[in-house]
Short mmCIF file of C-alpha atoms and ligand atoms in Angstrom, two decimals:
data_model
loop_
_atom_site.label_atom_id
_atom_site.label_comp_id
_atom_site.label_asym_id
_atom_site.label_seq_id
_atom_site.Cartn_x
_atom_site.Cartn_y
_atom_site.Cartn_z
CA UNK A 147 -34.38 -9.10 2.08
CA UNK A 148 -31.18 -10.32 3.61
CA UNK A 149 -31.05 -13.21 6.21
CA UNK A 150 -34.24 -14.13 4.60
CA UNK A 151 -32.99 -15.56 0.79
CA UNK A 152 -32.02 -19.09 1.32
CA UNK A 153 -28.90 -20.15 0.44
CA UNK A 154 -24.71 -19.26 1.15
CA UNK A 155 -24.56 -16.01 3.15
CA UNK A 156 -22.62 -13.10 1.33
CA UNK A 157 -19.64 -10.77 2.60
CA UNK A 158 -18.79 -7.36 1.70
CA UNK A 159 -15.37 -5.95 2.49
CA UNK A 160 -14.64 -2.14 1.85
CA UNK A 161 -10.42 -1.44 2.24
CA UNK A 162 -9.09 1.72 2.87
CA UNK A 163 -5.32 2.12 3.16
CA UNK A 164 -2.12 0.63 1.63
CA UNK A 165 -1.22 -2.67 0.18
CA UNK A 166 -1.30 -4.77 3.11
CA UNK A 167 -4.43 -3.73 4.12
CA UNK A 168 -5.46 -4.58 0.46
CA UNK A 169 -3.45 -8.12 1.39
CA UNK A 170 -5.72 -8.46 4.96
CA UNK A 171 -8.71 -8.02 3.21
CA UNK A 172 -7.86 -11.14 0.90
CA UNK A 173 -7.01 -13.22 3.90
CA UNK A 174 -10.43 -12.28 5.51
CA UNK A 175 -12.28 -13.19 2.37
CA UNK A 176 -10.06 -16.46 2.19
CA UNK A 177 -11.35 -17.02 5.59
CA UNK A 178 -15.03 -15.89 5.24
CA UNK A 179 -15.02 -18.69 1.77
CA UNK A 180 -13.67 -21.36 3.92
CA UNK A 181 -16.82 -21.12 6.31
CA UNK A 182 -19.18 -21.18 3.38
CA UNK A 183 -19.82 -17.33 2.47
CA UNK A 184 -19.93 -15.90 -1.40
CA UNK A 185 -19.34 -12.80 -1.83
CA UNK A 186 -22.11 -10.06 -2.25
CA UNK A 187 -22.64 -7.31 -5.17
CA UNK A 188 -22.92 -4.63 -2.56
CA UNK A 189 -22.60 -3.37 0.45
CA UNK A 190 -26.25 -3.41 1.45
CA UNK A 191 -26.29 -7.35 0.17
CA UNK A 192 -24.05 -8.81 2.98
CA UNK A 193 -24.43 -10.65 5.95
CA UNK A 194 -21.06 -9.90 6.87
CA UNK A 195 -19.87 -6.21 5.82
CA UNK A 196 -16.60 -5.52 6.98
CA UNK A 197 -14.68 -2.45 6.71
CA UNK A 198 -11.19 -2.64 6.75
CA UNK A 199 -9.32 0.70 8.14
CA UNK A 200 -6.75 2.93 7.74
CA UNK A 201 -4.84 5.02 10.67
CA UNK A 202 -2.36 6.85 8.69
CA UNK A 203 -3.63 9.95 7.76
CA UNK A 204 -7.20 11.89 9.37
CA UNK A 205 -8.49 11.88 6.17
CA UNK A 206 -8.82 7.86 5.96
CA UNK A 207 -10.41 7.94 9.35
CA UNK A 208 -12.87 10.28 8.81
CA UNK A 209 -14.05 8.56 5.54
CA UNK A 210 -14.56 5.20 8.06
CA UNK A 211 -16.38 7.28 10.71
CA UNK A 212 -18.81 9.13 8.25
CA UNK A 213 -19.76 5.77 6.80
CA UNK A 214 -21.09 4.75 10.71
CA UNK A 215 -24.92 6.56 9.84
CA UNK A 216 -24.99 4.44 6.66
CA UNK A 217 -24.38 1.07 8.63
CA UNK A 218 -26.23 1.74 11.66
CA UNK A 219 -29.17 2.06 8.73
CA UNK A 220 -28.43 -1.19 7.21
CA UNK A 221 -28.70 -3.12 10.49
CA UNK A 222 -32.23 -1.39 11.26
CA UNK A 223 -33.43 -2.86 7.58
CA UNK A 224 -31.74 -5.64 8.79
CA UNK A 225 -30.67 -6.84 12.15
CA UNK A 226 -29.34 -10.10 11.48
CA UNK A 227 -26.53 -8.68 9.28
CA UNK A 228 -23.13 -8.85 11.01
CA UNK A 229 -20.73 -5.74 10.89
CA UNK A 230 -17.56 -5.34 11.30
CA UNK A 231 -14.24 -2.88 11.66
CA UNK A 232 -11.07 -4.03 11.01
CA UNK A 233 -7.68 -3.09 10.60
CA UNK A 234 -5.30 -0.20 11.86
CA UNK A 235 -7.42 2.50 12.98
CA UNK A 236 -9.29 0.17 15.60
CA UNK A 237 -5.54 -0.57 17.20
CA UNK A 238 -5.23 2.43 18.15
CA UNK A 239 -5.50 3.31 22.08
CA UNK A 240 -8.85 3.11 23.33
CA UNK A 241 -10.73 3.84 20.01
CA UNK A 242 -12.10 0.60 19.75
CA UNK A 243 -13.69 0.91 23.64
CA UNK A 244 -14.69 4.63 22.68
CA UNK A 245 -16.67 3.14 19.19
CA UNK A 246 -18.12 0.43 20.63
CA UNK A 247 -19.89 2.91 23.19
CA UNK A 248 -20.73 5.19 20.92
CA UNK A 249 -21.51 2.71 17.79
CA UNK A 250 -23.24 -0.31 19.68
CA UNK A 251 -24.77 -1.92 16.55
CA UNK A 252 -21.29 -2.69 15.71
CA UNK A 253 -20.78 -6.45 16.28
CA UNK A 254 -16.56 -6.62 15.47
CA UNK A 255 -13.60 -5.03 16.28
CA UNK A 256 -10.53 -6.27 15.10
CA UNK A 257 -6.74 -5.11 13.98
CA UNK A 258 -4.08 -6.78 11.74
CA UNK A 259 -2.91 -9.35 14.30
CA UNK A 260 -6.25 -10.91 15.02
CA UNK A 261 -6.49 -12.03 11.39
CA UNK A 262 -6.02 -15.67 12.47
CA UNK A 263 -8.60 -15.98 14.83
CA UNK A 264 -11.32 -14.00 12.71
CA UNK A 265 -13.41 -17.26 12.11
CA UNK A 266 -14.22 -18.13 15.78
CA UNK A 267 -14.79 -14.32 16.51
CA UNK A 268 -17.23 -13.85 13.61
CA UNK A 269 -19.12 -16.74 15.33
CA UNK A 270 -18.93 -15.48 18.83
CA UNK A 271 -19.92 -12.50 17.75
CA UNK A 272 -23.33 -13.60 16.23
CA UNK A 273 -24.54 -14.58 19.68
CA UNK A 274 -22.87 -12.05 21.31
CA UNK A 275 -25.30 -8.94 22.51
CA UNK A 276 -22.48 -6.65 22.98
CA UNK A 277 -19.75 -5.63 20.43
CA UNK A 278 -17.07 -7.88 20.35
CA UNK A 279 -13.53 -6.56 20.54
CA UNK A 280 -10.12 -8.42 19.61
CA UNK A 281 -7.18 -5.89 19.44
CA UNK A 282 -4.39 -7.70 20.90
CA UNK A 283 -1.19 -7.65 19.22
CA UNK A 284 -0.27 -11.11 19.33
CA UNK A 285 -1.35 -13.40 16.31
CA UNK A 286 0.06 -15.44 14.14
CA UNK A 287 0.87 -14.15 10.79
CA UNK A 288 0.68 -17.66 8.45
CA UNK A 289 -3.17 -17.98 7.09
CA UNK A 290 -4.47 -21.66 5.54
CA UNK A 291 -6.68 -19.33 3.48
CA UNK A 292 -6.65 -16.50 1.38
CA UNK A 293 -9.25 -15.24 -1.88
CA UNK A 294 -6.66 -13.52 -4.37
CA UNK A 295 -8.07 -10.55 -6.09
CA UNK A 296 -6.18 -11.41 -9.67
CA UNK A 297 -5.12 -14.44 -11.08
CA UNK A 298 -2.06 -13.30 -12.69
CA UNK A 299 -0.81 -10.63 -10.06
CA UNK A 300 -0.26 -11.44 -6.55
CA UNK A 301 0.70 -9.38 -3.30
CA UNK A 302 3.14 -11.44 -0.81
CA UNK A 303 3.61 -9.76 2.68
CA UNK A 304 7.81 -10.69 3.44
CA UNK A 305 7.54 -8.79 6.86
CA UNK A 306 4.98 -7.09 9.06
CA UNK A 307 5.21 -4.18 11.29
CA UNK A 308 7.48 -1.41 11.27
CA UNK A 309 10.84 -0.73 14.07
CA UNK A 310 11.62 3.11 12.50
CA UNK A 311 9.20 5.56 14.21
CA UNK A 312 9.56 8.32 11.69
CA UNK A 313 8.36 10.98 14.15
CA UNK A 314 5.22 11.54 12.02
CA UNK A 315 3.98 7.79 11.46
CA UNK A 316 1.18 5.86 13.75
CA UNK A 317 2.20 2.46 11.82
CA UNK A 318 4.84 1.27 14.61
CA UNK A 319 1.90 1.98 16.96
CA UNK A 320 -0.92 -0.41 15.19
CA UNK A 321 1.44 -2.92 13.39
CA UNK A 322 3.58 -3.26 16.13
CA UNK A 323 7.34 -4.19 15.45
CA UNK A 324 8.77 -5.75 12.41
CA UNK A 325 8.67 -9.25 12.26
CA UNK A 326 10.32 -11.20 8.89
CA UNK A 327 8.48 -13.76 7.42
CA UNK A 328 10.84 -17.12 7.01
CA UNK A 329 12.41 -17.04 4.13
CA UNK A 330 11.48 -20.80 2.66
CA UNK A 331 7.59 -19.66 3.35
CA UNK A 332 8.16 -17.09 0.97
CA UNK A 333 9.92 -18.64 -1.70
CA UNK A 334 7.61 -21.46 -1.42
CA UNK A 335 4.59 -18.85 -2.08
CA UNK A 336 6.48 -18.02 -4.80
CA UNK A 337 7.00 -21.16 -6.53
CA UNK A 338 3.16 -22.01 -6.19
CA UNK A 339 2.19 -18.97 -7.69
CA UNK A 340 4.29 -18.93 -10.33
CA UNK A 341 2.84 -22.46 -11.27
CA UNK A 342 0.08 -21.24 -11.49
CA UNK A 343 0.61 -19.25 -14.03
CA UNK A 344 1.02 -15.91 -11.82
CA UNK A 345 3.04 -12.97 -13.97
CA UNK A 346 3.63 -10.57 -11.21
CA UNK A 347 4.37 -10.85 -7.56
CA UNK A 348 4.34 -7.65 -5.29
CA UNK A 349 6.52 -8.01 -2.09
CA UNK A 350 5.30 -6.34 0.74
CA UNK A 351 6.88 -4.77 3.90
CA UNK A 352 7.00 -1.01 5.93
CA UNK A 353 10.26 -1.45 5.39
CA UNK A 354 11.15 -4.12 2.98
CA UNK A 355 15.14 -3.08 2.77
CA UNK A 356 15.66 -4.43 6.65
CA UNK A 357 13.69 -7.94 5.62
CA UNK A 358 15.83 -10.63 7.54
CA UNK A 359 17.34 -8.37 10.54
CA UNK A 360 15.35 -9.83 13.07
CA UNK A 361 15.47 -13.78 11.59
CA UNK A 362 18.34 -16.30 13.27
CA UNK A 363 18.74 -17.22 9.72
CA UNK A 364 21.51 -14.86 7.65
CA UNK A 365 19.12 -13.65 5.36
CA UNK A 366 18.63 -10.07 4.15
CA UNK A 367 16.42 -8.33 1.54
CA UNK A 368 19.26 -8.58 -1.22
CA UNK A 369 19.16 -12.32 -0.80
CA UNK A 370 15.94 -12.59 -0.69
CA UNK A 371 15.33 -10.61 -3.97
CA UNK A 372 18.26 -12.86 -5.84
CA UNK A 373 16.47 -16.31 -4.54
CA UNK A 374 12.91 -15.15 -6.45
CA UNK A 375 14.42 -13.73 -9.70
CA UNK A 376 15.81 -16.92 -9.96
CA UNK A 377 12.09 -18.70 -9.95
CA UNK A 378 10.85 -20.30 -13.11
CA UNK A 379 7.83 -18.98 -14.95
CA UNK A 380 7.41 -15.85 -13.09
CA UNK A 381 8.13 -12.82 -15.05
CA UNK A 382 7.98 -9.37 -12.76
CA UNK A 383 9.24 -8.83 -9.21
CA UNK A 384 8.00 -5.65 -7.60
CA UNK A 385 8.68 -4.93 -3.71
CA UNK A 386 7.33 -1.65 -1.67
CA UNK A 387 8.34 0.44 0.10
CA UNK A 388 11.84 0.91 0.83
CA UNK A 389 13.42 3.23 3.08
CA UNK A 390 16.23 4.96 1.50
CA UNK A 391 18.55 4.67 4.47
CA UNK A 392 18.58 1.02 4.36
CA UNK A 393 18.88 0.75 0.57
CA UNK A 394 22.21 -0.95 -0.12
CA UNK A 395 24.53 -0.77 -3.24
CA UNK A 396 23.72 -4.72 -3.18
CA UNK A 397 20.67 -4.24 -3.33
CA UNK A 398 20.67 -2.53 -6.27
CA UNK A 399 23.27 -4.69 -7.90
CA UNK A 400 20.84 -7.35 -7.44
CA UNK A 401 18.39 -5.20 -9.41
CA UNK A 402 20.53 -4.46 -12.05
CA UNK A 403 21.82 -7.95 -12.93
CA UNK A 404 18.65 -9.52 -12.11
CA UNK A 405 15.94 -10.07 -14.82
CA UNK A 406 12.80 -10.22 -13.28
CA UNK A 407 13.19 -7.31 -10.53
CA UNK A 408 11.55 -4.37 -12.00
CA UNK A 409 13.12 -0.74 -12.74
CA UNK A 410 11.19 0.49 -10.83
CA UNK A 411 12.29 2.30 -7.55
CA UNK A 412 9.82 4.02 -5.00
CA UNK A 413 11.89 5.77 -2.59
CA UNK A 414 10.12 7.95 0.05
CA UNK A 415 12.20 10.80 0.54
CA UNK A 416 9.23 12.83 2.71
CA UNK A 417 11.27 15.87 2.50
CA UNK A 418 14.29 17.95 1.11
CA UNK A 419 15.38 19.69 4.13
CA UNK A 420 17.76 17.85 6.54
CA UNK A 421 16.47 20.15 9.39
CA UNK A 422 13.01 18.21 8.59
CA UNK A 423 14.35 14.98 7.41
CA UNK A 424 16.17 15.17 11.09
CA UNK A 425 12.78 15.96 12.72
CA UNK A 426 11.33 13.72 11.26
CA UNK A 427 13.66 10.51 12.66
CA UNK A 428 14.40 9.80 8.92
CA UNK A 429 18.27 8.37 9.46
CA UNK A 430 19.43 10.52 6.24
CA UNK A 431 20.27 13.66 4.73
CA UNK A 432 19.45 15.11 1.21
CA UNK A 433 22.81 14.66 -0.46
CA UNK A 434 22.97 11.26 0.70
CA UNK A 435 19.16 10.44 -1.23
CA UNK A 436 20.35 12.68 -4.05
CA UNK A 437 23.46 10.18 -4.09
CA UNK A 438 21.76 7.32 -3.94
CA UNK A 439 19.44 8.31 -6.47
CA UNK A 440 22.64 9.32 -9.18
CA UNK A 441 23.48 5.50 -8.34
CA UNK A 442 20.74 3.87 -9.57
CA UNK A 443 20.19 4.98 -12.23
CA UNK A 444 24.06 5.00 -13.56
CA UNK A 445 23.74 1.44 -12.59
CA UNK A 446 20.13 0.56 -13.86
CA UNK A 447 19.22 1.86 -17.53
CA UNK A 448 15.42 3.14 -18.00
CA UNK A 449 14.66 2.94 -14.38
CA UNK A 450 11.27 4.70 -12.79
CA UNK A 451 12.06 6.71 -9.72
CA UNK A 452 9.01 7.70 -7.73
CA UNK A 453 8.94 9.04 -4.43
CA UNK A 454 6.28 10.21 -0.97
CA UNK A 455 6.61 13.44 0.33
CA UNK A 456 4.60 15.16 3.49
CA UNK A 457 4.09 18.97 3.19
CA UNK A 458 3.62 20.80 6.76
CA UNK A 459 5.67 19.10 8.66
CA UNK A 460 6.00 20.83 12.57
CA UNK A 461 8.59 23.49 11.92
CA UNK A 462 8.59 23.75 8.14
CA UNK A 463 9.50 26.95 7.59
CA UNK A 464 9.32 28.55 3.98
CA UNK A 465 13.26 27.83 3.48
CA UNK A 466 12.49 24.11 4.11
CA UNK A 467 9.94 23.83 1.62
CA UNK A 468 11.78 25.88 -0.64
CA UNK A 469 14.98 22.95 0.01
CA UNK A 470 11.91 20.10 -0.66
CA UNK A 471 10.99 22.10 -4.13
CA UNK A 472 14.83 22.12 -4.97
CA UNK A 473 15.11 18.39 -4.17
CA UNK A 474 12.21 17.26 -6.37
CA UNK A 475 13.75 19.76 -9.46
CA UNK A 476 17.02 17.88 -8.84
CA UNK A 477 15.76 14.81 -9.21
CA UNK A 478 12.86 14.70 -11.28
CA UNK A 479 10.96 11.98 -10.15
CA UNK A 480 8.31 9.80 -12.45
CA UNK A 481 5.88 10.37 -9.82
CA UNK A 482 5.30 11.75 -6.62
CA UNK A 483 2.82 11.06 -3.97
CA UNK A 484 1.95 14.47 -1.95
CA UNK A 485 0.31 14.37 1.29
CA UNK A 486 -0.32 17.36 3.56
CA UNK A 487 1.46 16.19 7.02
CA UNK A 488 -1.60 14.61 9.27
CA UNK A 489 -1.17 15.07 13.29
CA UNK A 490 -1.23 11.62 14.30
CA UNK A 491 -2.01 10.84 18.26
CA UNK A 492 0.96 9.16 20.37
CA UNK A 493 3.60 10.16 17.14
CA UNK A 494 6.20 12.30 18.86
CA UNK A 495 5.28 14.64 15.49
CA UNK A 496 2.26 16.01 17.66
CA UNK A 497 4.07 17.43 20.48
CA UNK A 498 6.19 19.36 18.08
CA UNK A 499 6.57 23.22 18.12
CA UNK A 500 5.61 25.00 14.91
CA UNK A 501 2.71 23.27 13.46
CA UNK A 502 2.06 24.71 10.02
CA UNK A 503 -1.76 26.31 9.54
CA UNK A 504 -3.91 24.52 7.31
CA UNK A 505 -4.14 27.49 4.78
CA UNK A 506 0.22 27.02 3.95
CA UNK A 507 -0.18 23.33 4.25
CA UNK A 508 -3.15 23.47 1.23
CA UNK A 509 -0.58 26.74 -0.92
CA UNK A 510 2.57 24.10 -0.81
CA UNK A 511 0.65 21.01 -1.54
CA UNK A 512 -0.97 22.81 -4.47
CA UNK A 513 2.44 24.35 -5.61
CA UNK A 514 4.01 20.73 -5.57
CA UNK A 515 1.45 19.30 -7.29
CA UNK A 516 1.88 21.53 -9.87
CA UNK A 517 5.55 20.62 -10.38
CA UNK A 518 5.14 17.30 -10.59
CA UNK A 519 2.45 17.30 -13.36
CA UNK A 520 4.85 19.11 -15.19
CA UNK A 521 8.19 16.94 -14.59
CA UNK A 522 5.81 13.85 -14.69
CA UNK A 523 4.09 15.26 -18.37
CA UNK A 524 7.88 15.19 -19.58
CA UNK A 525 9.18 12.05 -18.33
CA UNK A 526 6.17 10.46 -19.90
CA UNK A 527 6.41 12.55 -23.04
CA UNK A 528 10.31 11.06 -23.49
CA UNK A 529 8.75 7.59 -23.75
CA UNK A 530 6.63 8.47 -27.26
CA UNK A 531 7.14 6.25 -29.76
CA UNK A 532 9.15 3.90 -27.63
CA UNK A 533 8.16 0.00 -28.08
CA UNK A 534 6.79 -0.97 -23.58
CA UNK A 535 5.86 -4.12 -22.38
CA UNK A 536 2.75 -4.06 -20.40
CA UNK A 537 0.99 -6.23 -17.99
CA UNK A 538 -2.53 -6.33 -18.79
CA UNK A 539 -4.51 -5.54 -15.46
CA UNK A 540 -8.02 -4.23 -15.76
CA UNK A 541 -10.35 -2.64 -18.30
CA UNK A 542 -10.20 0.86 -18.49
CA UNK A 543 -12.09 2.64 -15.73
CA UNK A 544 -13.52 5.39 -17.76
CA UNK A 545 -13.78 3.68 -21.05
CA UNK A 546 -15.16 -0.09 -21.38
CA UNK A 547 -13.72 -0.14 -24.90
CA UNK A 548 -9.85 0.21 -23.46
CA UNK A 549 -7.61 -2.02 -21.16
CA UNK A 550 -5.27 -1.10 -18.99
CA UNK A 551 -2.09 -1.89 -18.26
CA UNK A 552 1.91 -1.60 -16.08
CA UNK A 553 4.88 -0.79 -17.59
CA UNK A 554 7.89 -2.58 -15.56
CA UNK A 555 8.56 0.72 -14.72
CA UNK A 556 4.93 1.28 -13.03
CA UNK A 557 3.69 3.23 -15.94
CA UNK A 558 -0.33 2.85 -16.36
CA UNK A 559 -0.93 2.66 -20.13
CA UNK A 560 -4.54 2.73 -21.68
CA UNK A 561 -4.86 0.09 -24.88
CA UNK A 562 -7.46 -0.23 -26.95
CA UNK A 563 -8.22 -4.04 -27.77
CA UNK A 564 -10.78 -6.41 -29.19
CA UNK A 565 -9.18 -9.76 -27.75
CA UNK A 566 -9.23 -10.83 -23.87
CA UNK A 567 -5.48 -10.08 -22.89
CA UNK A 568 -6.00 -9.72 -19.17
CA UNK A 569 -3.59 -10.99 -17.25
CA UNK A 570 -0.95 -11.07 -20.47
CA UNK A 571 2.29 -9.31 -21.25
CA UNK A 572 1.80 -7.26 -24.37
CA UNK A 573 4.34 -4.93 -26.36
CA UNK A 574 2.91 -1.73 -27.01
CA UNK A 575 3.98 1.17 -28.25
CA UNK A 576 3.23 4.31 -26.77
CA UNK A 577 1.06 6.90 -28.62
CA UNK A 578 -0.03 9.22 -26.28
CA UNK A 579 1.71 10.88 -22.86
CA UNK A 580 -0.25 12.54 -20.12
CA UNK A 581 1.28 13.58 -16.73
CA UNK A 582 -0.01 10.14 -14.98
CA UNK A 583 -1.55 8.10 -17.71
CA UNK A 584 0.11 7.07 -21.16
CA UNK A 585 -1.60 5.15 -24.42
CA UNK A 586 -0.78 2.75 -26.25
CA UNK A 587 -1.15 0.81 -28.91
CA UNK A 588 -0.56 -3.16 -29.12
CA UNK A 589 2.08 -4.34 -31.01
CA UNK A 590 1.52 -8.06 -31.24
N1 5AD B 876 0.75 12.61 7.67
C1 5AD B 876 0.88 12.68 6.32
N2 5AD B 876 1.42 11.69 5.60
C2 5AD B 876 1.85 10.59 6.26
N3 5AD B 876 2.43 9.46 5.81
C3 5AD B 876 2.64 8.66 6.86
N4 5AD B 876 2.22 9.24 8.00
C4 5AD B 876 1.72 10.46 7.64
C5 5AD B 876 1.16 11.53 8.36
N5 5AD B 876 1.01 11.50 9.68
C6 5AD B 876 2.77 9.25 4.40
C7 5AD B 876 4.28 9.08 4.19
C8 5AD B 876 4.39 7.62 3.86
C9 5AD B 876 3.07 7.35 3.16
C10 5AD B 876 2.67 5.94 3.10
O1 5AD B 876 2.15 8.08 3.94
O2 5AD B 876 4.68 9.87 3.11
O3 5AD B 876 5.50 7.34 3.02
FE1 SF4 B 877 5.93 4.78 9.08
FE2 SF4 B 877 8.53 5.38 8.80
FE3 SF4 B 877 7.77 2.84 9.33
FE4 SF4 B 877 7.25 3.91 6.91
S1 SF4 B 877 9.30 3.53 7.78
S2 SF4 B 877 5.83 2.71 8.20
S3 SF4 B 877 6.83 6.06 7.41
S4 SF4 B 877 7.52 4.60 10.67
#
């Protein structure tokens, strides 16, 4: 049926990954609506179906390369319908040569850095009868155009790439090094949004704690934060991720005076065990993250404190894991994001002695899991009865009858509710505490 309706054509993106890849998709779709497309319902409705990749773990990839059957059958019912694969996994050495020889129906390839010149290569590539490939990591990171996927919540990349190499990581690899956005580009983003009428900006970065370093200007992440919370009309700052290392006491000064920062503090930690954390090119040990951790929250009241860790590391002996357990008892995070460690080609992590088998990986994941349910159930259950304020997101996902919502403190809290409030700030107070969902019920 496609190529044949009359009328706009219609793009599909599917995003894997983080937040920035969530970002890239909306600059893709900003582009794709500038040269006339609509978006489709489905998949199997586009023109243009683009899927936008992930490199960081195998699991992400292997979702992507399963997928491959399903599109080579769409562009048999329909040959005129343009794919595409974007994103980190195709920057990766040679994997884009070794699809496109494998995959020929595939008409794209491009990574993060080509964003800018995605309109002329979505045209070339519609005459072209081999598969186009852009992976070059030059491009210029300022887009006319961009399709937001809210109108009251808004991601803003501050810096792109990544300079750590945490022995385990492919990022450095695909997004290259970091590179600061100007500071006046940002708080001019700001501003515009927030006349809109957004409520909630998201600032994204690898590393969003070493925001300035490589800018002429004197600029770091601290200022940068104090600059936005002094915006009018916004209401919530949120920022992710930080590195712990480079997470200054002004930083969270900044925080704690500020008013629209949110208490809410993600701090990947990856592991508990400073024979690891060393390993793994983290730049700290556990009593310095256990310190830091004491400090913000004697200096910011009713904070969040949530937390990645990798199980399975190369080397991770049983006492390690045991020192990882200890750490997240010690701390009690609100949540904790677990992932089973994920041999990544060029990381240094690969060529390490003492990979863990998959069997221990799967036991400790499970075990840490279990932990966190618990610590998370209780952290939750200390908030019943206590009055929240909640941005309104999205309707519930499993029930069309409730909305759901963000604490400042990242919290996702179900609401039941007649009226529209998406996109509003609502007082609730909260009725019901599960390990990683709370209720709620409106107060106003
Ligand atoms: N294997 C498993 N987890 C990884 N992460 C990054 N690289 C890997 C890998 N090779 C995790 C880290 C990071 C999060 C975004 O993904 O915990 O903080
Ligand atoms: Fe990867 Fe480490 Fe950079 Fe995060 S800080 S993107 S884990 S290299």
């Amino acid at each position: 049926m496609n190529g044949q309706v009359l009328g706009p054509k219609r793009y599909y993106i599917l995003t894997y990954g983080c937040q920035m890849n969530v970002y890239d998709s909306e600059v893709l779709s900003g582009y794709l609506e500038s040269m006339g497309y609509i978006p489709a319902n489905s998949e199997e409705d586009a023109d243009v179906l683009i899927i936008n990749t992930c490199a960081v773990r195998q699991k992400a990839e292997e979702k992507v390369l399963s997928k491959l059957g399903k599109l080579r059958s769409f562009k048999k019912r329909n040959p005129e319908m343009l794919l595409v694969l974007w994103g980190c996994m195709m920057q990766q050495k040679g994997f884009a040569e070794k699809i496109s020889n494998k995959y020929k129906f595939i008409d794209l390839i491009g990574g993060p850095h080509s964003l800018q010149r995605f309109p002329q290569l979505l045209e070339k590539a519609q005459t072209s009868s081999k598969t186009l490939i852009d992976t070059s990591i030059e491009g210029e990171k300022e887009h006319p155009h961009i399709k937001r996927g809210h109108s009251f919540k808004a991601w803003i990349p501050i810096s792109h790439g990544c300079n750590n190499f945490c022995t385990y990581c492919v990022v450095p690899y695909v997004r290259g090094p970091e590179i600061s956005r100007s500071p006046a580009k940002i708080i001019q983003e700001v501003k515009e949004l927030s006349k809109k009428g957004y409520k909630e900006i998201t600032l994204l970065g690898q590393n969003v704690n070493s925001y300035g370093k490589d800018l002429k200007e004197d600029v770091d992440f601290a200022d940068l934060l104090q600059h936005l919370d002094g915006i009018e009309g916004l209401f919530r700052i949120r920022y992710m991720t930080s590195h712990p290392r480079d997470f200054n006491d002004r930083i969270i000064d900044i925080i704690a005076n500020g008013e629209k920062i949110c208490e809410h503090f993600h701090l990947p930690v990856q592991s508990g065990s400073n024979k690891i954390l060393k390993l793994m090119n983290r730049g700290y040990t556990r009593d310095y993250y256990l310190e830091l951790i004491d400090k913000i929250r004697s200096r910011v009241a009713n904070c969040s404190i949530t937390s990645d860790i990798i199980v399975g590391f190369p080397g991770e002996k049983e006492k390690d894991f045991k020192d990882t357990l200890d750490l997240m008892q010690k701390v009690q995070f609100d949540a904790a994001y677990i992932f089973i460690y994920s041999p990544r080609k060029g990381t240094k992590a690969l060529e390490m002695a003492g990979q863990v088998s998959p069997e221990i990986k799967k036991e400790r994941i499970k075990e840490l899991n279990k932990i966190q349910s618990i610590i998370s159930l209780n952290k939750n259950r200390d908030l019943l009865g206590t009055k929240q304020e909640i941005l309104v997101e999205e309707k519930s996902k499993t029930n069309p009858n409730m909305l759901t919502g963000r604490t400042r403190t990242n919290k996702i809290v179900h609401v039941s509710s007649n009226g529209n409030l998406l996109g509003k700030l609502v007082d609730v107070e909260i009725t019901e505490a599960k390990s990683w969902t709370l209720t709620g019920k409106c107060l106003s």
